[in-house]
Amino acid sequence: MFSALNSSEILKVIVVALFAMGIISLAAGIFILFKNVLGEELKTIASQTVKLAQKGLADEVAGLVGNASSLLNALNQLIKTTSGIGVFLTLTGIILMIAAYYLTLRI
């Protein structure tokens, strides 16, 4: 029914799987980075928060200013985290593809 796989065939399967995972990881990382750059929602929220903080300063409402600055800090942290995930996935994809290429040379 099934013939036994020799080490060369197993290595070829591993190479194909590594390369496929590398391409998927690279594509996901690039997609996340581009989505982060083009994210209009975050820009809109940030601009509205700045306007809210300015209104709070003009009306001398301390609580409103404190909440607006907390929202800005949270948005900045979200952007940094999303960028970090995108860079990590991109680098992981490149490393997996390099490993697949190295294993291909060893076959």
Short mmCIF file of N, CA, C and O in Angstrom, two decimals:
data_model
loop_
_atom_site.label_atom_id
_atom_site.label_comp_id
_atom_site.label_asym_id
_atom_site.label_seq_id
_atom_site.Cartn_x
_atom_site.Cartn_y
_atom_site.Cartn_z
N MET A 1 0.82 -1.18 0.00
CA MET A 1 0.00 0.00 0.00
C MET A 1 0.87 1.26 0.00
O MET A 1 0.86 2.02 -0.95
N PHE A 2 1.58 1.50 1.07
CA PHE A 2 2.49 2.63 1.14
C PHE A 2 3.91 2.11 1.18
O PHE A 2 4.23 1.22 1.96
N SER A 3 4.76 2.67 0.37
CA SER A 3 6.15 2.26 0.43
C SER A 3 6.87 3.07 1.52
O SER A 3 6.46 4.17 1.86
N ALA A 4 7.91 2.53 2.04
CA ALA A 4 8.67 3.21 3.09
C ALA A 4 9.39 4.41 2.48
O ALA A 4 9.94 4.34 1.38
N LEU A 5 9.36 5.49 3.20
CA LEU A 5 10.03 6.70 2.74
C LEU A 5 11.49 6.65 3.16
O LEU A 5 11.81 6.32 4.30
N ASN A 6 12.37 6.98 2.24
CA ASN A 6 13.77 7.06 2.64
C ASN A 6 14.07 8.47 3.15
O ASN A 6 13.24 9.38 3.09
N SER A 7 15.26 8.68 3.64
CA SER A 7 15.60 9.96 4.28
C SER A 7 15.58 11.12 3.29
O SER A 7 15.24 12.25 3.66
N SER A 8 15.92 10.88 2.04
CA SER A 8 15.91 11.94 1.04
C SER A 8 14.49 12.45 0.78
O SER A 8 14.26 13.66 0.67
N GLU A 9 13.54 11.53 0.71
CA GLU A 9 12.15 11.93 0.47
C GLU A 9 11.58 12.67 1.68
O GLU A 9 10.82 13.63 1.52
N ILE A 10 11.93 12.23 2.87
CA ILE A 10 11.47 12.91 4.09
C ILE A 10 12.04 14.32 4.14
O ILE A 10 11.33 15.28 4.48
N LEU A 11 13.31 14.47 3.78
CA LEU A 11 13.94 15.79 3.77
C LEU A 11 13.28 16.71 2.75
O LEU A 11 13.09 17.90 3.01
N LYS A 12 12.87 16.17 1.61
CA LYS A 12 12.18 16.98 0.60
C LYS A 12 10.83 17.47 1.13
O LYS A 12 10.45 18.62 0.90
N VAL A 13 10.11 16.61 1.84
CA VAL A 13 8.83 17.01 2.42
C VAL A 13 9.04 18.11 3.46
O VAL A 13 8.29 19.10 3.51
N ILE A 14 10.09 17.97 4.28
CA ILE A 14 10.39 18.98 5.29
C ILE A 14 10.74 20.31 4.63
O ILE A 14 10.31 21.38 5.08
N VAL A 15 11.52 20.26 3.55
CA VAL A 15 11.90 21.49 2.84
C VAL A 15 10.67 22.20 2.29
O VAL A 15 10.52 23.42 2.44
N VAL A 16 9.78 21.45 1.68
CA VAL A 16 8.57 22.06 1.11
C VAL A 16 7.70 22.66 2.22
O VAL A 16 7.17 23.77 2.09
N ALA A 17 7.58 21.95 3.34
CA ALA A 17 6.77 22.45 4.46
C ALA A 17 7.39 23.71 5.06
O ALA A 17 6.68 24.68 5.35
N LEU A 18 8.71 23.71 5.24
CA LEU A 18 9.38 24.90 5.78
C LEU A 18 9.21 26.10 4.86
O LEU A 18 8.93 27.22 5.32
N PHE A 19 9.39 25.87 3.57
CA PHE A 19 9.25 26.97 2.62
C PHE A 19 7.82 27.51 2.60
O PHE A 19 7.61 28.73 2.57
N ALA A 20 6.84 26.61 2.65
CA ALA A 20 5.44 27.04 2.65
C ALA A 20 5.12 27.84 3.91
O ALA A 20 4.47 28.89 3.84
N MET A 21 5.59 27.37 5.06
CA MET A 21 5.36 28.12 6.30
C MET A 21 6.07 29.48 6.27
O MET A 21 5.55 30.47 6.78
N GLY A 22 7.25 29.51 5.64
CA GLY A 22 7.97 30.77 5.50
C GLY A 22 7.23 31.78 4.65
O GLY A 22 7.13 32.96 4.99
N ILE A 23 6.67 31.32 3.55
CA ILE A 23 5.91 32.22 2.66
C ILE A 23 4.66 32.73 3.37
O ILE A 23 4.32 33.91 3.30
N ILE A 24 3.97 31.84 4.08
CA ILE A 24 2.75 32.25 4.79
C ILE A 24 3.09 33.26 5.88
O ILE A 24 2.41 34.29 6.03
N SER A 25 4.15 33.01 6.63
CA SER A 25 4.55 33.93 7.70
C SER A 25 4.99 35.28 7.13
O SER A 25 4.63 36.33 7.66
N LEU A 26 5.75 35.25 6.07
CA LEU A 26 6.20 36.50 5.43
C LEU A 26 5.01 37.30 4.91
O LEU A 26 4.93 38.53 5.12
N ALA A 27 4.07 36.64 4.25
CA ALA A 27 2.90 37.33 3.72
C ALA A 27 2.05 37.92 4.85
O ALA A 27 1.58 39.06 4.75
N ALA A 28 1.88 37.16 5.93
CA ALA A 28 1.10 37.67 7.06
C ALA A 28 1.77 38.88 7.69
O ALA A 28 1.11 39.86 8.04
N GLY A 29 3.08 38.83 7.85
CA GLY A 29 3.80 39.96 8.43
C GLY A 29 3.71 41.21 7.58
O GLY A 29 3.47 42.31 8.09
N ILE A 30 3.88 41.05 6.29
CA ILE A 30 3.79 42.21 5.39
C ILE A 30 2.37 42.76 5.38
O ILE A 30 2.17 43.98 5.40
N PHE A 31 1.38 41.88 5.40
CA PHE A 31 -0.02 42.32 5.44
C PHE A 31 -0.29 43.13 6.71
O PHE A 31 -0.93 44.19 6.66
N ILE A 32 0.19 42.65 7.85
CA ILE A 32 -0.02 43.36 9.12
C ILE A 32 0.67 44.72 9.10
O ILE A 32 0.10 45.72 9.54
N LEU A 33 1.88 44.78 8.56
CA LEU A 33 2.59 46.06 8.50
C LEU A 33 1.88 47.05 7.59
O LEU A 33 1.74 48.23 7.92
N PHE A 34 1.41 46.60 6.42
CA PHE A 34 0.69 47.50 5.51
C PHE A 34 -0.65 47.92 6.09
O PHE A 34 -1.06 49.07 5.94
N LYS A 35 -1.32 47.01 6.76
CA LYS A 35 -2.61 47.35 7.38
C LYS A 35 -2.40 48.38 8.48
O LYS A 35 -3.22 49.28 8.65
N ASN A 36 -1.30 48.28 9.19
CA ASN A 36 -0.99 49.22 10.25
C ASN A 36 -0.73 50.61 9.68
O ASN A 36 -1.16 51.62 10.24
N VAL A 37 -0.02 50.67 8.57
CA VAL A 37 0.30 51.96 7.95
C VAL A 37 -0.96 52.61 7.39
O VAL A 37 -1.15 53.83 7.50
N LEU A 38 -1.83 51.82 6.81
CA LEU A 38 -3.01 52.36 6.15
C LEU A 38 -4.23 52.43 7.06
O LEU A 38 -5.32 52.74 6.59
N GLY A 39 -4.07 52.15 8.34
CA GLY A 39 -5.20 52.12 9.26
C GLY A 39 -5.75 53.52 9.54
O GLY A 39 -5.22 54.24 10.38
N GLU A 40 -6.79 53.88 8.86
CA GLU A 40 -7.39 55.21 9.02
C GLU A 40 -8.14 55.34 10.34
O GLU A 40 -8.28 56.44 10.87
N GLU A 41 -8.63 54.22 10.87
CA GLU A 41 -9.40 54.28 12.11
C GLU A 41 -8.54 54.80 13.25
O GLU A 41 -8.99 55.63 14.05
N LEU A 42 -7.30 54.32 13.34
CA LEU A 42 -6.42 54.76 14.42
C LEU A 42 -6.09 56.25 14.28
O LEU A 42 -6.03 56.97 15.28
N LYS A 43 -5.90 56.70 13.06
CA LYS A 43 -5.60 58.12 12.84
C LYS A 43 -6.80 58.98 13.24
O LYS A 43 -6.63 60.04 13.84
N THR A 44 -7.99 58.54 12.91
CA THR A 44 -9.20 59.29 13.26
C THR A 44 -9.38 59.35 14.77
O THR A 44 -9.66 60.42 15.33
N ILE A 45 -9.20 58.22 15.44
CA ILE A 45 -9.34 58.20 16.90
C ILE A 45 -8.30 59.10 17.56
O ILE A 45 -8.60 59.84 18.49
N ALA A 46 -7.06 59.05 17.06
CA ALA A 46 -6.01 59.88 17.64
C ALA A 46 -6.30 61.37 17.45
O ALA A 46 -6.13 62.16 18.38
N SER A 47 -6.77 61.75 16.27
CA SER A 47 -7.06 63.17 16.04
C SER A 47 -8.24 63.63 16.89
O SER A 47 -8.24 64.74 17.42
N GLN A 48 -9.26 62.78 17.03
CA GLN A 48 -10.40 63.15 17.87
C GLN A 48 -10.01 63.25 19.34
O GLN A 48 -10.52 64.10 20.07
N THR A 49 -9.09 62.39 19.78
CA THR A 49 -8.63 62.44 21.16
C THR A 49 -7.85 63.71 21.44
O THR A 49 -7.99 64.33 22.50
N VAL A 50 -7.05 64.15 20.47
CA VAL A 50 -6.31 65.41 20.63
C VAL A 50 -7.28 66.58 20.73
O VAL A 50 -7.12 67.46 21.58
N LYS A 51 -8.31 66.58 19.89
CA LYS A 51 -9.32 67.65 19.97
C LYS A 51 -10.03 67.63 21.31
O LYS A 51 -10.32 68.67 21.90
N LEU A 52 -10.32 66.43 21.80
CA LEU A 52 -10.98 66.28 23.10
C LEU A 52 -10.10 66.80 24.23
O LEU A 52 -10.58 67.49 25.14
N ALA A 53 -8.82 66.52 24.16
CA ALA A 53 -7.89 67.01 25.19
C ALA A 53 -7.78 68.53 25.14
O ALA A 53 -7.73 69.19 26.19
N GLN A 54 -7.75 69.09 23.94
CA GLN A 54 -7.68 70.55 23.82
C GLN A 54 -8.94 71.20 24.38
O GLN A 54 -8.87 72.22 25.05
N LYS A 55 -10.09 70.60 24.13
CA LYS A 55 -11.33 71.13 24.68
C LYS A 55 -11.32 71.03 26.19
O LYS A 55 -11.76 71.95 26.89
N GLY A 56 -10.80 69.94 26.72
CA GLY A 56 -10.70 69.77 28.16
C GLY A 56 -9.79 70.81 28.79
O GLY A 56 -10.06 71.32 29.88
N LEU A 57 -8.69 71.14 28.12
CA LEU A 57 -7.79 72.17 28.64
C LEU A 57 -8.44 73.54 28.61
O LEU A 57 -8.27 74.34 29.52
N ALA A 58 -9.18 73.80 27.53
CA ALA A 58 -9.84 75.10 27.41
C ALA A 58 -10.94 75.26 28.45
O ALA A 58 -11.15 76.35 28.99
N ASP A 59 -11.63 74.20 28.75
CA ASP A 59 -12.73 74.26 29.72
C ASP A 59 -12.27 73.93 31.14
O ASP A 59 -13.09 73.89 32.06
N GLU A 60 -10.98 73.66 31.31
CA GLU A 60 -10.37 73.33 32.60
C GLU A 60 -11.04 72.13 33.27
O GLU A 60 -11.41 72.16 34.44
N VAL A 61 -11.18 71.09 32.49
CA VAL A 61 -11.75 69.85 33.01
C VAL A 61 -10.60 68.85 33.12
O VAL A 61 -10.17 68.28 32.14
N ALA A 62 -10.12 68.64 34.35
CA ALA A 62 -8.93 67.81 34.56
C ALA A 62 -9.19 66.34 34.24
O ALA A 62 -8.34 65.66 33.66
N GLY A 63 -10.34 65.83 34.59
CA GLY A 63 -10.63 64.41 34.35
C GLY A 63 -10.69 64.08 32.88
O GLY A 63 -10.24 63.02 32.44
N LEU A 64 -11.24 64.99 32.09
CA LEU A 64 -11.35 64.78 30.66
C LEU A 64 -9.98 64.73 30.01
O LEU A 64 -9.71 63.88 29.16
N VAL A 65 -9.09 65.60 30.45
CA VAL A 65 -7.74 65.62 29.91
C VAL A 65 -6.99 64.35 30.30
O VAL A 65 -6.28 63.76 29.49
N GLY A 66 -7.16 63.90 31.53
CA GLY A 66 -6.49 62.68 31.98
C GLY A 66 -6.96 61.46 31.20
O GLY A 66 -6.14 60.61 30.81
N ASN A 67 -8.25 61.36 30.95
CA ASN A 67 -8.78 60.23 30.18
C ASN A 67 -8.33 60.28 28.72
O ASN A 67 -8.04 59.25 28.12
N ALA A 68 -8.26 61.47 28.16
CA ALA A 68 -7.82 61.61 26.78
C ALA A 68 -6.35 61.22 26.64
O ALA A 68 -5.96 60.55 25.68
N SER A 69 -5.53 61.61 27.60
CA SER A 69 -4.12 61.24 27.52
C SER A 69 -3.94 59.74 27.72
O SER A 69 -3.07 59.13 27.09
N SER A 70 -4.75 59.12 28.55
CA SER A 70 -4.70 57.66 28.72
C SER A 70 -5.08 56.96 27.42
O SER A 70 -4.47 55.94 27.05
N LEU A 71 -6.07 57.49 26.72
CA LEU A 71 -6.48 56.91 25.44
C LEU A 71 -5.36 57.04 24.41
O LEU A 71 -5.08 56.10 23.66
N LEU A 72 -4.69 58.18 24.37
CA LEU A 72 -3.57 58.36 23.44
C LEU A 72 -2.44 57.39 23.74
O LEU A 72 -1.84 56.82 22.83
N ASN A 73 -2.13 57.21 25.02
CA ASN A 73 -1.08 56.26 25.39
C ASN A 73 -1.45 54.84 24.99
O ASN A 73 -0.61 54.08 24.52
N ALA A 74 -2.71 54.48 25.17
CA ALA A 74 -3.17 53.14 24.78
C ALA A 74 -3.08 52.95 23.27
O ALA A 74 -2.68 51.88 22.79
N LEU A 75 -3.44 53.97 22.50
CA LEU A 75 -3.34 53.89 21.05
C LEU A 75 -1.89 53.74 20.59
O LEU A 75 -1.58 52.95 19.70
N ASN A 76 -0.98 54.50 21.20
CA ASN A 76 0.43 54.40 20.85
C ASN A 76 0.97 53.00 21.15
O ASN A 76 1.74 52.44 20.37
N GLN A 77 0.58 52.43 22.28
CA GLN A 77 1.03 51.09 22.65
C GLN A 77 0.47 50.05 21.67
O GLN A 77 1.16 49.11 21.30
N LEU A 78 -0.78 50.24 21.25
CA LEU A 78 -1.39 49.32 20.29
C LEU A 78 -0.64 49.34 18.96
O LEU A 78 -0.38 48.29 18.37
N ILE A 79 -0.28 50.52 18.50
CA ILE A 79 0.45 50.65 17.24
C ILE A 79 1.81 49.99 17.34
O ILE A 79 2.25 49.28 16.44
N LYS A 80 2.51 50.20 18.46
CA LYS A 80 3.82 49.59 18.64
C LYS A 80 3.72 48.07 18.67
O LYS A 80 4.54 47.37 18.08
N THR A 81 2.72 47.54 19.35
CA THR A 81 2.56 46.09 19.45
C THR A 81 2.24 45.49 18.09
O THR A 81 2.81 44.46 17.71
N THR A 82 1.37 46.12 17.34
CA THR A 82 1.01 45.61 16.02
C THR A 82 2.20 45.63 15.08
O THR A 82 2.43 44.67 14.34
N SER A 83 3.00 46.68 15.13
CA SER A 83 4.19 46.75 14.30
C SER A 83 5.19 45.67 14.69
O SER A 83 5.81 45.05 13.83
N GLY A 84 5.32 45.44 15.98
CA GLY A 84 6.24 44.40 16.45
C GLY A 84 5.84 43.02 15.97
O GLY A 84 6.69 42.22 15.58
N ILE A 85 4.55 42.73 15.99
CA ILE A 85 4.07 41.44 15.51
C ILE A 85 4.34 41.30 14.01
O ILE A 85 4.78 40.25 13.54
N GLY A 86 4.11 42.36 13.26
CA GLY A 86 4.36 42.32 11.82
C GLY A 86 5.83 42.09 11.49
O GLY A 86 6.16 41.29 10.62
N VAL A 87 6.71 42.78 12.21
CA VAL A 87 8.15 42.61 11.98
C VAL A 87 8.58 41.20 12.37
O VAL A 87 9.35 40.55 11.66
N PHE A 88 8.06 40.70 13.50
CA PHE A 88 8.41 39.34 13.94
C PHE A 88 7.98 38.30 12.92
O PHE A 88 8.76 37.40 12.58
N LEU A 89 6.76 38.41 12.40
CA LEU A 89 6.29 37.44 11.41
C LEU A 89 7.11 37.53 10.12
O LEU A 89 7.42 36.50 9.51
N THR A 90 7.47 38.73 9.72
CA THR A 90 8.27 38.90 8.51
C THR A 90 9.64 38.26 8.67
O THR A 90 10.10 37.52 7.79
N LEU A 91 10.29 38.53 9.79
CA LEU A 91 11.62 37.95 10.02
C LEU A 91 11.55 36.42 10.16
O LEU A 91 12.42 35.71 9.66
N THR A 92 10.51 35.93 10.82
CA THR A 92 10.34 34.48 10.96
C THR A 92 10.17 33.83 9.59
O THR A 92 10.74 32.77 9.31
N GLY A 93 9.40 34.46 8.72
CA GLY A 93 9.20 33.94 7.37
C GLY A 93 10.50 33.89 6.58
O GLY A 93 10.80 32.89 5.90
N ILE A 94 11.31 34.94 6.70
CA ILE A 94 12.59 34.97 5.99
C ILE A 94 13.51 33.88 6.53
O ILE A 94 14.18 33.17 5.75
N ILE A 95 13.55 33.71 7.84
CA ILE A 95 14.41 32.68 8.44
C ILE A 95 13.97 31.28 8.01
O ILE A 95 14.81 30.43 7.70
N LEU A 96 12.67 31.03 7.98
CA LEU A 96 12.17 29.72 7.55
C LEU A 96 12.53 29.44 6.10
O LEU A 96 12.90 28.32 5.74
N MET A 97 12.43 30.46 5.24
CA MET A 97 12.77 30.25 3.84
C MET A 97 14.27 30.03 3.66
O MET A 97 14.69 29.22 2.83
N ILE A 98 15.10 30.71 4.45
CA ILE A 98 16.55 30.49 4.39
C ILE A 98 16.88 29.08 4.87
O ILE A 98 17.72 28.39 4.27
N ALA A 99 16.20 28.61 5.92
CA ALA A 99 16.42 27.25 6.40
C ALA A 99 16.02 26.23 5.34
O ALA A 99 16.73 25.23 5.13
N ALA A 100 14.92 26.48 4.65
CA ALA A 100 14.49 25.57 3.58
C ALA A 100 15.51 25.56 2.44
O ALA A 100 15.84 24.49 1.90
N TYR A 101 16.05 26.70 2.11
CA TYR A 101 17.06 26.78 1.05
C TYR A 101 18.33 26.03 1.46
O TYR A 101 18.91 25.29 0.67
N TYR A 102 18.74 26.21 2.72
CA TYR A 102 19.93 25.50 3.21
C TYR A 102 19.72 23.99 3.18
O TYR A 102 20.61 23.25 2.77
N LEU A 103 18.55 23.53 3.59
CA LEU A 103 18.26 22.09 3.54
C LEU A 103 18.21 21.57 2.10
O LEU A 103 18.57 20.44 1.83
N THR A 104 17.75 22.42 1.17
CA THR A 104 17.72 22.03 -0.23
C THR A 104 19.13 21.80 -0.75
O THR A 104 19.37 20.86 -1.52
N LEU A 105 20.07 22.62 -0.32
CA LEU A 105 21.46 22.45 -0.76
C LEU A 105 22.07 21.16 -0.19
O LEU A 105 23.00 20.61 -0.76
N ARG A 106 21.55 20.69 0.92
CA ARG A 106 22.08 19.49 1.57
C ARG A 106 21.52 18.20 0.98
O ARG A 106 21.99 17.12 1.32
N ILE A 107 20.48 18.28 0.17
CA ILE A 107 19.87 17.06 -0.38
C ILE A 107 20.79 16.41 -1.38
O ILE A 107 21.33 16.97 -2.23
#
